[in-house]
Each structure stands twice: as structure tokens, then as C-alpha cells.
Coordinates of C-alpha atoms in Angstrom, one line a residue:
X17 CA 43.5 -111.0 -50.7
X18 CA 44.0 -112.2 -54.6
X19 CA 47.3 -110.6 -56.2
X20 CA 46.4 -107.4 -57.6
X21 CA 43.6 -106.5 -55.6
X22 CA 45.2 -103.9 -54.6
X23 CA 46.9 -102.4 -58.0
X24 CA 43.4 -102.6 -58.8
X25 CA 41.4 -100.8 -56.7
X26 CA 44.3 -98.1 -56.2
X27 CA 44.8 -97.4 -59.7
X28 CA 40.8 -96.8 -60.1
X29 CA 41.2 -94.4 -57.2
X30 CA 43.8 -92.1 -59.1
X31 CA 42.2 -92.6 -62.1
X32 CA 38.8 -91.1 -60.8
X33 CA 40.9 -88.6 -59.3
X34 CA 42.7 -87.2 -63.0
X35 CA 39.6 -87.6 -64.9
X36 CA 37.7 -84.9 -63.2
X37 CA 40.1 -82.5 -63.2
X38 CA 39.8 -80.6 -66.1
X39 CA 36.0 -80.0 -64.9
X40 CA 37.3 -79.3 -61.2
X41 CA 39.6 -76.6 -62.8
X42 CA 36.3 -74.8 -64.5
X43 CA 35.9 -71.9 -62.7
X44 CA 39.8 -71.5 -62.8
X45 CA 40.1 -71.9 -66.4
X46 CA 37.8 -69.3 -66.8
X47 CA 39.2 -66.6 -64.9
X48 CA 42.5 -64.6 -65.3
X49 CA 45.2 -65.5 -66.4
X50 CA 43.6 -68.2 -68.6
X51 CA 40.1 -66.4 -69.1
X52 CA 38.8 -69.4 -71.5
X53 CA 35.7 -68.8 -73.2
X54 CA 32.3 -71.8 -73.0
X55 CA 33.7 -72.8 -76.1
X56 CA 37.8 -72.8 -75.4
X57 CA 36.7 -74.7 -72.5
X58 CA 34.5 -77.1 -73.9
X59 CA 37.3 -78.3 -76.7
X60 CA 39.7 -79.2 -73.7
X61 CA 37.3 -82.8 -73.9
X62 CA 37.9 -83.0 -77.7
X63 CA 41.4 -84.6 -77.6
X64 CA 40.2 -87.2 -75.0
X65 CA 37.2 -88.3 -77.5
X66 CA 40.3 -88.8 -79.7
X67 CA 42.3 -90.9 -77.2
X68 CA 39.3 -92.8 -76.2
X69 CA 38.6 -93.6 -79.6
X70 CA 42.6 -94.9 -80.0
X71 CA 42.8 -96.6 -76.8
X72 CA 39.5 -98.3 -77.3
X73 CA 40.8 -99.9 -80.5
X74 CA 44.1 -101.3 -79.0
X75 CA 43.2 -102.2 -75.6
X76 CA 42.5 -106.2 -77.0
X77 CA 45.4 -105.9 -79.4
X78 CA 47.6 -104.9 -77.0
X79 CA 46.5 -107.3 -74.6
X80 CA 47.2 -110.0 -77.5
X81 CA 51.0 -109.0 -77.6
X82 CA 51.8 -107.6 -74.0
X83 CA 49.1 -109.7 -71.5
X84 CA 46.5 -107.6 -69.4
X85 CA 50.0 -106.4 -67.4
X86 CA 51.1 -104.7 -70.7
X87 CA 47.7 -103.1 -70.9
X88 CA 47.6 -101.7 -67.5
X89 CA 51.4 -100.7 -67.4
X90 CA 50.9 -98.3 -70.4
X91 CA 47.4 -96.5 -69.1
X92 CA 49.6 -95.7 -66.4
X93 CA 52.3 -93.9 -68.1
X94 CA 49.9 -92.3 -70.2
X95 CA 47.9 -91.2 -66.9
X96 CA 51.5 -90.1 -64.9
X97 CA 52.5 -88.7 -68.1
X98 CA 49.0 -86.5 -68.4
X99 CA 49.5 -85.3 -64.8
X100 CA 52.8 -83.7 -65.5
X101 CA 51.6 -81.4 -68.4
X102 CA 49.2 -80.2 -66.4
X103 CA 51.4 -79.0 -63.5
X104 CA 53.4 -77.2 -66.9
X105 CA 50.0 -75.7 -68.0
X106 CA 49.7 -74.1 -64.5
X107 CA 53.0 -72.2 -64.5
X108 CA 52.6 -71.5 -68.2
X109 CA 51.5 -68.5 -69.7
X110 CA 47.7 -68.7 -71.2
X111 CA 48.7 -69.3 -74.9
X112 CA 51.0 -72.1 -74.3
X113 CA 48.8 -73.1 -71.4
X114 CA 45.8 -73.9 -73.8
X115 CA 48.5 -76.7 -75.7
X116 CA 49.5 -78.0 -73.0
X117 CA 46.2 -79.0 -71.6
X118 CA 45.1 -80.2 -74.9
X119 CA 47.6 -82.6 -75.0
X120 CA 47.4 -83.7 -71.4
X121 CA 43.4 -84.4 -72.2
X122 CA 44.6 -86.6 -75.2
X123 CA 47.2 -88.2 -72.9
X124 CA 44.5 -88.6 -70.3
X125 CA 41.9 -90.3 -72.6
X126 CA 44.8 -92.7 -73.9
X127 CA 45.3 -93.7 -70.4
X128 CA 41.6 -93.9 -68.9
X129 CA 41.2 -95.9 -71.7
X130 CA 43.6 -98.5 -71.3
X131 CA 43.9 -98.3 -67.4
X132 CA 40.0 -98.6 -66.8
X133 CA 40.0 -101.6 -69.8
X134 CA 42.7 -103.4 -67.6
X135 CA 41.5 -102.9 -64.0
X136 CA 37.5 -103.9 -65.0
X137 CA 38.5 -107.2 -66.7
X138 CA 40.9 -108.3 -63.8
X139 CA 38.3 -107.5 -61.2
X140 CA 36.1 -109.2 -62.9
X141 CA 38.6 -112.0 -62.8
X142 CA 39.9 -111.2 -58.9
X143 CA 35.9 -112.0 -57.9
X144 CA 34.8 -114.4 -60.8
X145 CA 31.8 -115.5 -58.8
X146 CA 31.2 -111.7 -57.9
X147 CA 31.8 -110.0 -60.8
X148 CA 28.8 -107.7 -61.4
X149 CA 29.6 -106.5 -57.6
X150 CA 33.4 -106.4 -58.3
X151 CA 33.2 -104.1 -61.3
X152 CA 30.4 -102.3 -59.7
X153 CA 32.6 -101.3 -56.6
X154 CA 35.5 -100.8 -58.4
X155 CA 33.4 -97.6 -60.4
X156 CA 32.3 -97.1 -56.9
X157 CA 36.0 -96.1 -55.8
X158 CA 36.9 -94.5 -59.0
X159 CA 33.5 -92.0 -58.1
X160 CA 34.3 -91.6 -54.6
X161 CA 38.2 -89.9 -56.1
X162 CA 36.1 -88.1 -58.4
X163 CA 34.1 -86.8 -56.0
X164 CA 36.4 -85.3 -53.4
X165 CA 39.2 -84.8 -55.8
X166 CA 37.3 -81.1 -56.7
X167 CA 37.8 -80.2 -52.8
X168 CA 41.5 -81.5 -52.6
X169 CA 42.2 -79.4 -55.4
X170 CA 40.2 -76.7 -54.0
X171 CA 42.7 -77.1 -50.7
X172 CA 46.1 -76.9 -52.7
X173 CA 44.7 -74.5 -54.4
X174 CA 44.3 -72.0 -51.8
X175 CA 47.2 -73.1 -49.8
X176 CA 50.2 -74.1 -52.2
X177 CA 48.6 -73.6 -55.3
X178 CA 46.3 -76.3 -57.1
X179 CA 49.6 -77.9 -59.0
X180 CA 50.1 -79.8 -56.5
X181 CA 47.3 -82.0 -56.8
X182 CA 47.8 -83.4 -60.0
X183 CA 51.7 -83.2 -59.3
X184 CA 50.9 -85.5 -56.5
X185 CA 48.7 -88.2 -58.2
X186 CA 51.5 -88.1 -61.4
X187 CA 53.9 -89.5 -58.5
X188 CA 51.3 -91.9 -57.7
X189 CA 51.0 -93.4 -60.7
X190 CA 54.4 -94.3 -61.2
X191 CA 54.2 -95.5 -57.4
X192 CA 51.8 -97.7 -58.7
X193 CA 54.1 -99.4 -61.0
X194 CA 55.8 -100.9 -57.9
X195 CA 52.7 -102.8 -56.9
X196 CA 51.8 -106.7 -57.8
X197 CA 50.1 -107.0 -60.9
X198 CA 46.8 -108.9 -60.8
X199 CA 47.5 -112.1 -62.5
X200 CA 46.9 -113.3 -66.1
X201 CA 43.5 -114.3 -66.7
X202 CA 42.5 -116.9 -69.5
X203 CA 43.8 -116.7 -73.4
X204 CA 41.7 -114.1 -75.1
X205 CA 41.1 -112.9 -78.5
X206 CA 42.3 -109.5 -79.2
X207 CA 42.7 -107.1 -82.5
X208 CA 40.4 -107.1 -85.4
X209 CA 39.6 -110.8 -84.2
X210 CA 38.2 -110.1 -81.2
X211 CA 35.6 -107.7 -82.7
X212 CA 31.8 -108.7 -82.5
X213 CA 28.6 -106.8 -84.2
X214 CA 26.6 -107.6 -80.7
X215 CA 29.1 -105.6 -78.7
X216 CA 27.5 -102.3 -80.5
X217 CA 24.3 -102.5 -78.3
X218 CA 26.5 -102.1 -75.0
X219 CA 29.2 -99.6 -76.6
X220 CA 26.1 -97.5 -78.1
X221 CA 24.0 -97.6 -73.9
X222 CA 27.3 -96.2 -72.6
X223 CA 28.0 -93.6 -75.2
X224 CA 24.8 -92.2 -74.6
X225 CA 24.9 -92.8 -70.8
X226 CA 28.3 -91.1 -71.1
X227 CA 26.9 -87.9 -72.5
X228 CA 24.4 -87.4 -70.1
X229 CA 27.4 -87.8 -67.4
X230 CA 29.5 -85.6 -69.4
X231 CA 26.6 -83.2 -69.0
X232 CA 26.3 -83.1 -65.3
X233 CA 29.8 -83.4 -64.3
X234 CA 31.7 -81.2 -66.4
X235 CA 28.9 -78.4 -66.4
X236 CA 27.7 -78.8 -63.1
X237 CA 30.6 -76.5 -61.5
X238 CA 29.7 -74.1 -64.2
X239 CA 26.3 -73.7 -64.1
X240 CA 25.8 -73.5 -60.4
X241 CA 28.8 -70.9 -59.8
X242 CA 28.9 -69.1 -63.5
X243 CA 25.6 -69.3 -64.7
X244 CA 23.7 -69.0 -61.3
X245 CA 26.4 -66.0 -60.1
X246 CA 26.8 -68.6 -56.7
X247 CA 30.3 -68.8 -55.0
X248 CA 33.3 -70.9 -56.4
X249 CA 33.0 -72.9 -53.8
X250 CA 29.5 -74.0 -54.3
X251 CA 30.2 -74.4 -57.9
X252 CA 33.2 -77.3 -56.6
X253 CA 31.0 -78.7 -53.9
X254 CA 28.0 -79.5 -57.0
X255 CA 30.5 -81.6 -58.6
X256 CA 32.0 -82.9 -55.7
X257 CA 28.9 -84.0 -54.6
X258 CA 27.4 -85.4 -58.2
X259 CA 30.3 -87.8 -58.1
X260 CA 29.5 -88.1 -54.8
X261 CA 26.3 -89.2 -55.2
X262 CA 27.2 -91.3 -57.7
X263 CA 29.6 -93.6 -55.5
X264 CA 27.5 -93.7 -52.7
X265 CA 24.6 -95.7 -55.3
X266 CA 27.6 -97.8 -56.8
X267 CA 28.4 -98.8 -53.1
X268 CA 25.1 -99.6 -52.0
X269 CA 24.0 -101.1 -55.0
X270 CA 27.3 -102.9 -55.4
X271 CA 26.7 -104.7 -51.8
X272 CA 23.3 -105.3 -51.8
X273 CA 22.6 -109.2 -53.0
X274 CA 20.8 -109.6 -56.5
X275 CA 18.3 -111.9 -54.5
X276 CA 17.1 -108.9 -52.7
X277 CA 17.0 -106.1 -55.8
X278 CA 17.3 -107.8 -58.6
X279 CA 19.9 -105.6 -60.8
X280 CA 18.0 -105.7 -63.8
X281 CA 14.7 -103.6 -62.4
X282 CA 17.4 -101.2 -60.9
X283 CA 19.0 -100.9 -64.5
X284 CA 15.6 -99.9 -66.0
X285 CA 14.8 -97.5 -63.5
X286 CA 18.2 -95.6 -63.9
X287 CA 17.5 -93.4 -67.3
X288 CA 14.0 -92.1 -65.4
X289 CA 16.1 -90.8 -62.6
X290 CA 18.4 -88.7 -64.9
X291 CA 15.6 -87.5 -67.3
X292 CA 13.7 -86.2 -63.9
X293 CA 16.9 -84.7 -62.5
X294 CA 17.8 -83.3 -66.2
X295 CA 13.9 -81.7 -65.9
X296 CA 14.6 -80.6 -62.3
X297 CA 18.1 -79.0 -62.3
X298 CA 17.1 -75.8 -64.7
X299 CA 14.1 -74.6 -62.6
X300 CA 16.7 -74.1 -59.2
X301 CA 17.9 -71.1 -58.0
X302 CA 19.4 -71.8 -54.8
X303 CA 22.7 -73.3 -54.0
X304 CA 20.8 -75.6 -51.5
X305 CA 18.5 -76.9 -54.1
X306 CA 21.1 -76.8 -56.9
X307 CA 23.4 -79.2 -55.0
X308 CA 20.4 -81.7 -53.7
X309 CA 19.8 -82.0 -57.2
X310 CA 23.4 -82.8 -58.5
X311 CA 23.7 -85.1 -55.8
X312 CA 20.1 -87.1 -57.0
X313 CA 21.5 -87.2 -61.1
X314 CA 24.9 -88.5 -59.3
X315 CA 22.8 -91.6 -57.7
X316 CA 20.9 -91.9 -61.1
X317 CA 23.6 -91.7 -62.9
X318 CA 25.3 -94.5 -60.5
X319 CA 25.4 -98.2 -62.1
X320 CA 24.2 -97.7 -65.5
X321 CA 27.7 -97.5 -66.4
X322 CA 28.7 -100.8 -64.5
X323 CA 26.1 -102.6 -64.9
X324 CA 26.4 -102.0 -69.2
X325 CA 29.9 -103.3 -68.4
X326 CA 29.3 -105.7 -66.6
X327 CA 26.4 -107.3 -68.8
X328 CA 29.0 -106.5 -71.8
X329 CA 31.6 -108.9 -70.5
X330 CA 29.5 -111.6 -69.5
X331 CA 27.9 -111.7 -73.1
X332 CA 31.4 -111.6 -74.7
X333 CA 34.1 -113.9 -72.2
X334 CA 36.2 -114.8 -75.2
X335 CA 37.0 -111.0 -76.2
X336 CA 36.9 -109.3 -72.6
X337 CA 39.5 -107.1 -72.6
X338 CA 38.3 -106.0 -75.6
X339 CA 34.8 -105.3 -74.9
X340 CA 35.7 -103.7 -71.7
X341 CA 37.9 -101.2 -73.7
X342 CA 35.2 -100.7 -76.3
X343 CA 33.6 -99.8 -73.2
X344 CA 35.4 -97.4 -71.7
X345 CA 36.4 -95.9 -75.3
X346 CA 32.5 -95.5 -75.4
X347 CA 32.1 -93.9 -72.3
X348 CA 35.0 -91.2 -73.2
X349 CA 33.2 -90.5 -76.5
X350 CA 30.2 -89.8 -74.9
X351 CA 31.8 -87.9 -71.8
X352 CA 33.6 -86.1 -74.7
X353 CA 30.5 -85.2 -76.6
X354 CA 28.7 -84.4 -73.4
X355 CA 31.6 -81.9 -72.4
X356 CA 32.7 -80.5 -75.4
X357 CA 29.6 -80.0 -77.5
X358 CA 27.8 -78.5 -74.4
X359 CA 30.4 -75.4 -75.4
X360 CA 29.5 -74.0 -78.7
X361 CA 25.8 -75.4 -78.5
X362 CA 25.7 -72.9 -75.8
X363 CA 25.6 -70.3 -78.5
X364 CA 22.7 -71.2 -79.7
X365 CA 20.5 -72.1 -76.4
X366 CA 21.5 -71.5 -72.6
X367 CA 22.5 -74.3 -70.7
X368 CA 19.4 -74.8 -68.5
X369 CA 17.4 -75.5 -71.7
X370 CA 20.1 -77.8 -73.0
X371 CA 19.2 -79.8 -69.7
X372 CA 15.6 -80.0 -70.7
X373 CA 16.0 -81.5 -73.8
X374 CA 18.5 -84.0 -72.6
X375 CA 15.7 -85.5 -71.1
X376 CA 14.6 -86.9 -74.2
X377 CA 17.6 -89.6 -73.9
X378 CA 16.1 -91.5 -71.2
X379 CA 14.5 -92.9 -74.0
X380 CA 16.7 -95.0 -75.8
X381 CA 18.7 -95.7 -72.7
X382 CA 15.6 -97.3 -71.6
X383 CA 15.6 -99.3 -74.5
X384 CA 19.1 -100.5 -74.3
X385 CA 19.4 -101.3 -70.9
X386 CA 15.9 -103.8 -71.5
X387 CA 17.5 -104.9 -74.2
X388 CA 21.3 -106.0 -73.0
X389 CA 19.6 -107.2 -70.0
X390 CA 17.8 -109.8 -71.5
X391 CA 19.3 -113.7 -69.9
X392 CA 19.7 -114.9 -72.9
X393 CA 22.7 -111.9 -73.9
X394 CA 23.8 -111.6 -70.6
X395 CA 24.5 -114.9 -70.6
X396 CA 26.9 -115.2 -68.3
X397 CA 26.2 -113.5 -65.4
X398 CA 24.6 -115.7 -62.5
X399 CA 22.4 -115.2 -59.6
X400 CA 25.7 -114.9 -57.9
X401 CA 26.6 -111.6 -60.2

């Protein structure tokens, strides 16, 4: 195994596990002694839009100065240090509470941001002649935290209370710190340098990809066990199993040979699987049919993500670090958007008609993934990719 394999692979583990919390924590947040209304509760994502945003424009500076190690060492601070406020928000009262949480999604976007431009450049260095696959299963693991971090919450929860959970992964992350580093990869251009018009097309396919995940993940919880009057625990198990769903495509799609599906026909196909399931979703009733359904828009939701990532790196080797942080800053945007403007839009039309008209972005997903697919931009990703 290549030096930092491990870092890696752990580090997207915890940070699928802290991203979804705030969404795991819906019904919670909701309820006495926090009682936070559709809109409170949709701003908690506005601060991590915010990070994203800052994150996104350092990640290839501070690689520049401080190496891919530099990069990587500061997401996970930023992630440890995120964890923390939140066990404070859990023993605070509401008011204070609110602030606390704000700044722990700010903290949180700094860090996905950095951490998640780090770990998919190296493993796209750790498996050069793999890459597509290596960045593909590396989403794959940060889904599969994302998915059963909802019920291991859900377990603290009603055992010790759910501060331990996030108490647990801040000591992880500075665990983490212990670990090999992956090793330097080649000289690369970072800062105001390293910025390229054609990385828009990618950074524009994830925002809106990010939107539509922001859509299902962080309402999914509240739709099924709010909106639909079901149990809390049904309302944890949709998003649980939306993430769910998602790894288990990212795994199967991450080890299945290009020769066999070619990964461009699956890209295409992605954005009509989550306008059908965005079509679907608001005509269920039951909690069966609701979480079928959130487990289908996880798997269609699965590799546009990667794949945009993976395309994006190949089609920019000189700037990598800096396209993969444009990336992920795009992806928090949209994730932001998704989450946050769901809230006070909700004033204005219920959430199941919100879905239906979300449908309508499958269509300029199409568009991009046809488009940043094309051999001659993806130029460097092989059969072997």
C-alpha cells in the first residue's frame, strides 16, 4: 500500500461522517429546546457556502506555499475544530446554540473544502493509472459515512446523548494527524496563476449537481418525518439510505472496468435518474415508498460528482489541486444553495412542488456532462481511467 493511502481514505470517511450532520440533526433542531423554524434551519448551510467559497480560492495557493500536506493538515483542523462547537451547541441554550452552529457550518465548509481538495488530488496521484476509479471510490467511502452516520447519531443519541458522535469524530480528526501523509505529487501551479476560464464548465456541472444533492439530503429527513407526519426514525433512515444509495453506485461503478460500461454513457444517463426521482418523490405517501425512492435519487445522484472531478483534473494536470478545490468549493455552493434556499422558498411553495420543478435541471446537467466528457477536454483520462 502507497504512503497515505490510508490518511486518505480515513480522512474521507470522517469527512462524510461531519458533513451530514447538520441534516442528521433535522428533526432535532426542530424540536424543543432549539425549535428552529424551515427557515432558521435552512440558513445553518449559509456559512458553509461562505467557507466553500474561501476554501475554494486557497486550496492551490496554499498548496503553492505549504505542499498538498499543508493543504490537508489545515482541512483537518478546520474539520476537528467544527466538531467541537457543535458538542458546545448541544449543551448550550437555543439562542447561543443558533451561533454556535453557524460558525461550526463555516468551520465545516472551510475544512470540507480543503480536506476533500487534498485527499482527491493525492488519490488521484496514489492510483495514477486508476484515477477515475480512485477518486470515484474515495466519494464512495465518504457516502458510505454519510450514510450510516444519521443512525450512529441516532444511537448516541438515545443512549448518551447525540454529542457524542461528533465529539468522537473531532478526536478522530486530530488522530488523523498522526497518520503518513501521502507524498508530494509533481510541482503545480497554484493562486491567481493556476486559474483557467475552461475550468468554469466543470465548477458550473457540480454547482448544479450539488443543488440537486443539497435537495435530497438535507430535506429528505424532513420531508419524510415532518412533512409526511412519519416517525423520526424513518425520517433518519431516508437520509441514511440516500447516501446510502449513493455509495453503493460509487462502489459498483468505481470497480466495474471502463471496457465493460463505458463511464461516459453512465455520466449522461445520471441527470435523467434524478429528474425521474425528483418527479417521483412528491406523489409518495408511505414510508416504504418514500425510502425506495431516496435510495434510487442516492444511486442517481452517485458518480456525477466524481466523474465531473475526475474529467476536471485530467483536463487541467498542471493546476490540480486547484481545480479539485474549485471543485469541491462548487459542490458546497450548490449543497449550500440546495439546503439553504429550500428554507424560505418554502414560503412561497411546499416542498413536494419544489421537487417537481427541480426536474427541470436535468437539463443543463445533461448538457454539461456531454460536454466535459468530450476526449478532446478530458484529455487525460485513459482507457485505463
Amino acid at each position: 500500500m502507497k504512503r497515505g493511502t490510508t490518511a486518505v481514505y480515513t480522512a474521507g470517511f470522517l469527512q462524510g461522517a461531519a458533513f451530514v450532520m447538520i441534516p442528521a440533526l433535522g428533526h432535532i433542531l426542530h424540536q424543543a429546546p432549539y425549535a428552529f423554524g424551515n427557515s432558521a434551519y435552512g440558513f445553518l448551510y449559509f456559512p458553509e457556502i461562505l467557507g466553500a467559497i474561501l476554501s475554494a480560492l486557497a486550496a492551490g495557493g496554499i498548496h503553492s506555499r505549504l505542499g498538498g500536506s499543508g493543504v490537508f493538515r489545515l482541512g483537518a483542523l478546520s474539520n476537528a475544530a467544527a466538531m467541537f462547537l457543535l458538542v458546545a451547541a448541544a449543551f448550550a441554550g437555543s439562542g447561543l446554540a443558533y451561533g454556535l452552529i453557524l460558525a461550526e457550518t463555516l468551520l465545516l465548509g472551510i475544512g470540507f473544502g480543503l480536506t476533500n481538495a487534498a485527499i482527491n488530488r493525492s488519490a488521484s496521484l496514489l492510483f495514477a493509472g486508476a484515477a477515475t476509479a480512485a477518486v470515484t471510490i474515495l466519494n464512495a467511502v465518504i457516502g458510505g459515512a454519510t450514510a450510516i452516520s444519521p443512525l450512529i447519531l441516532e444511537g448516541f443519541r438515545s443512549s448518551i446523548g447525540w454529542a457524542g458522535w461528533p465529539a468522537l469524530l473531532a478526536l478522530a480528526w486530530l488522530a488523523l494527524l498522526l497518520l503518513p501523509i501521502a507524498a508530494e505529487g509533481p510541482a503545480e501551479l497554484g493562486g491567481l496563476r493556476a486559474w483557467r476560464r475552461s475550468m468554469l464548465p466543470f465548477a458550473g456541472a457540480v454547482l448544479i449537481y450539488a443543488i440537486c444533492e443539497g435537495s435530497f439530503g438535507s430535506w429528505a429527513n424532513i420531508l419524510v418525518s415532518v412533512n409526511r407526519g412519519l416517525p423520526a426514525a424513518s425520517g433518519a433512515l431516508a437520509l441514511a439510505l440516500f447516501w446510502g444509495g449513493m455509495t453503493a453506485a460509487r462502489f459498483a461503478l468505481g470497480f466495474i472496468p471502463n471496457r465493460l460500461l463505458h463511464r461516459r454513457i453512465v455520466y449522461l444517463l445520471a441527470p435523467l435518474g434524478i429528474a425521474a426521482c425528483f418527479l417521483l418523490i412528491p406523489q409518495l405517501i408511505t414510508a416504504s415508498a418514500l425510502l425506495i425512492a431516496f435510495t434510487a435519487a442516492g444511486a442517481a445522484c452517485g458518480i456525477y460528482y466524481p466523474y465531473s472531478m475526475a474529467y476536471g483534473i485530467a483536463a487541467h494536470p498542471q493546476e490540480g489541486t486547484q481545480m479539485a478545490g474549485l471543485l469541491v468549493g462548487a459542490l458546497m455552493v450548490g449543497e449550500g444553495i440546495g439546503s439553504f434556499g429550500l428554507g424560505p422558498l418554502q414560503d412561497l411553495l411546499r416542498l413536494g412542488h419544489i421537487y417537481t420543478l427541480s426536474a427541470l435541471w436535468a437539463i443543463p446537467l445533461f448538457w454539461l456532462a456531454w460536454r466535459n466528457s468530450q476526449p478532446a477536454r478530458a484529455q487525460g483520462a485513459g482507457p485505463h481511467d
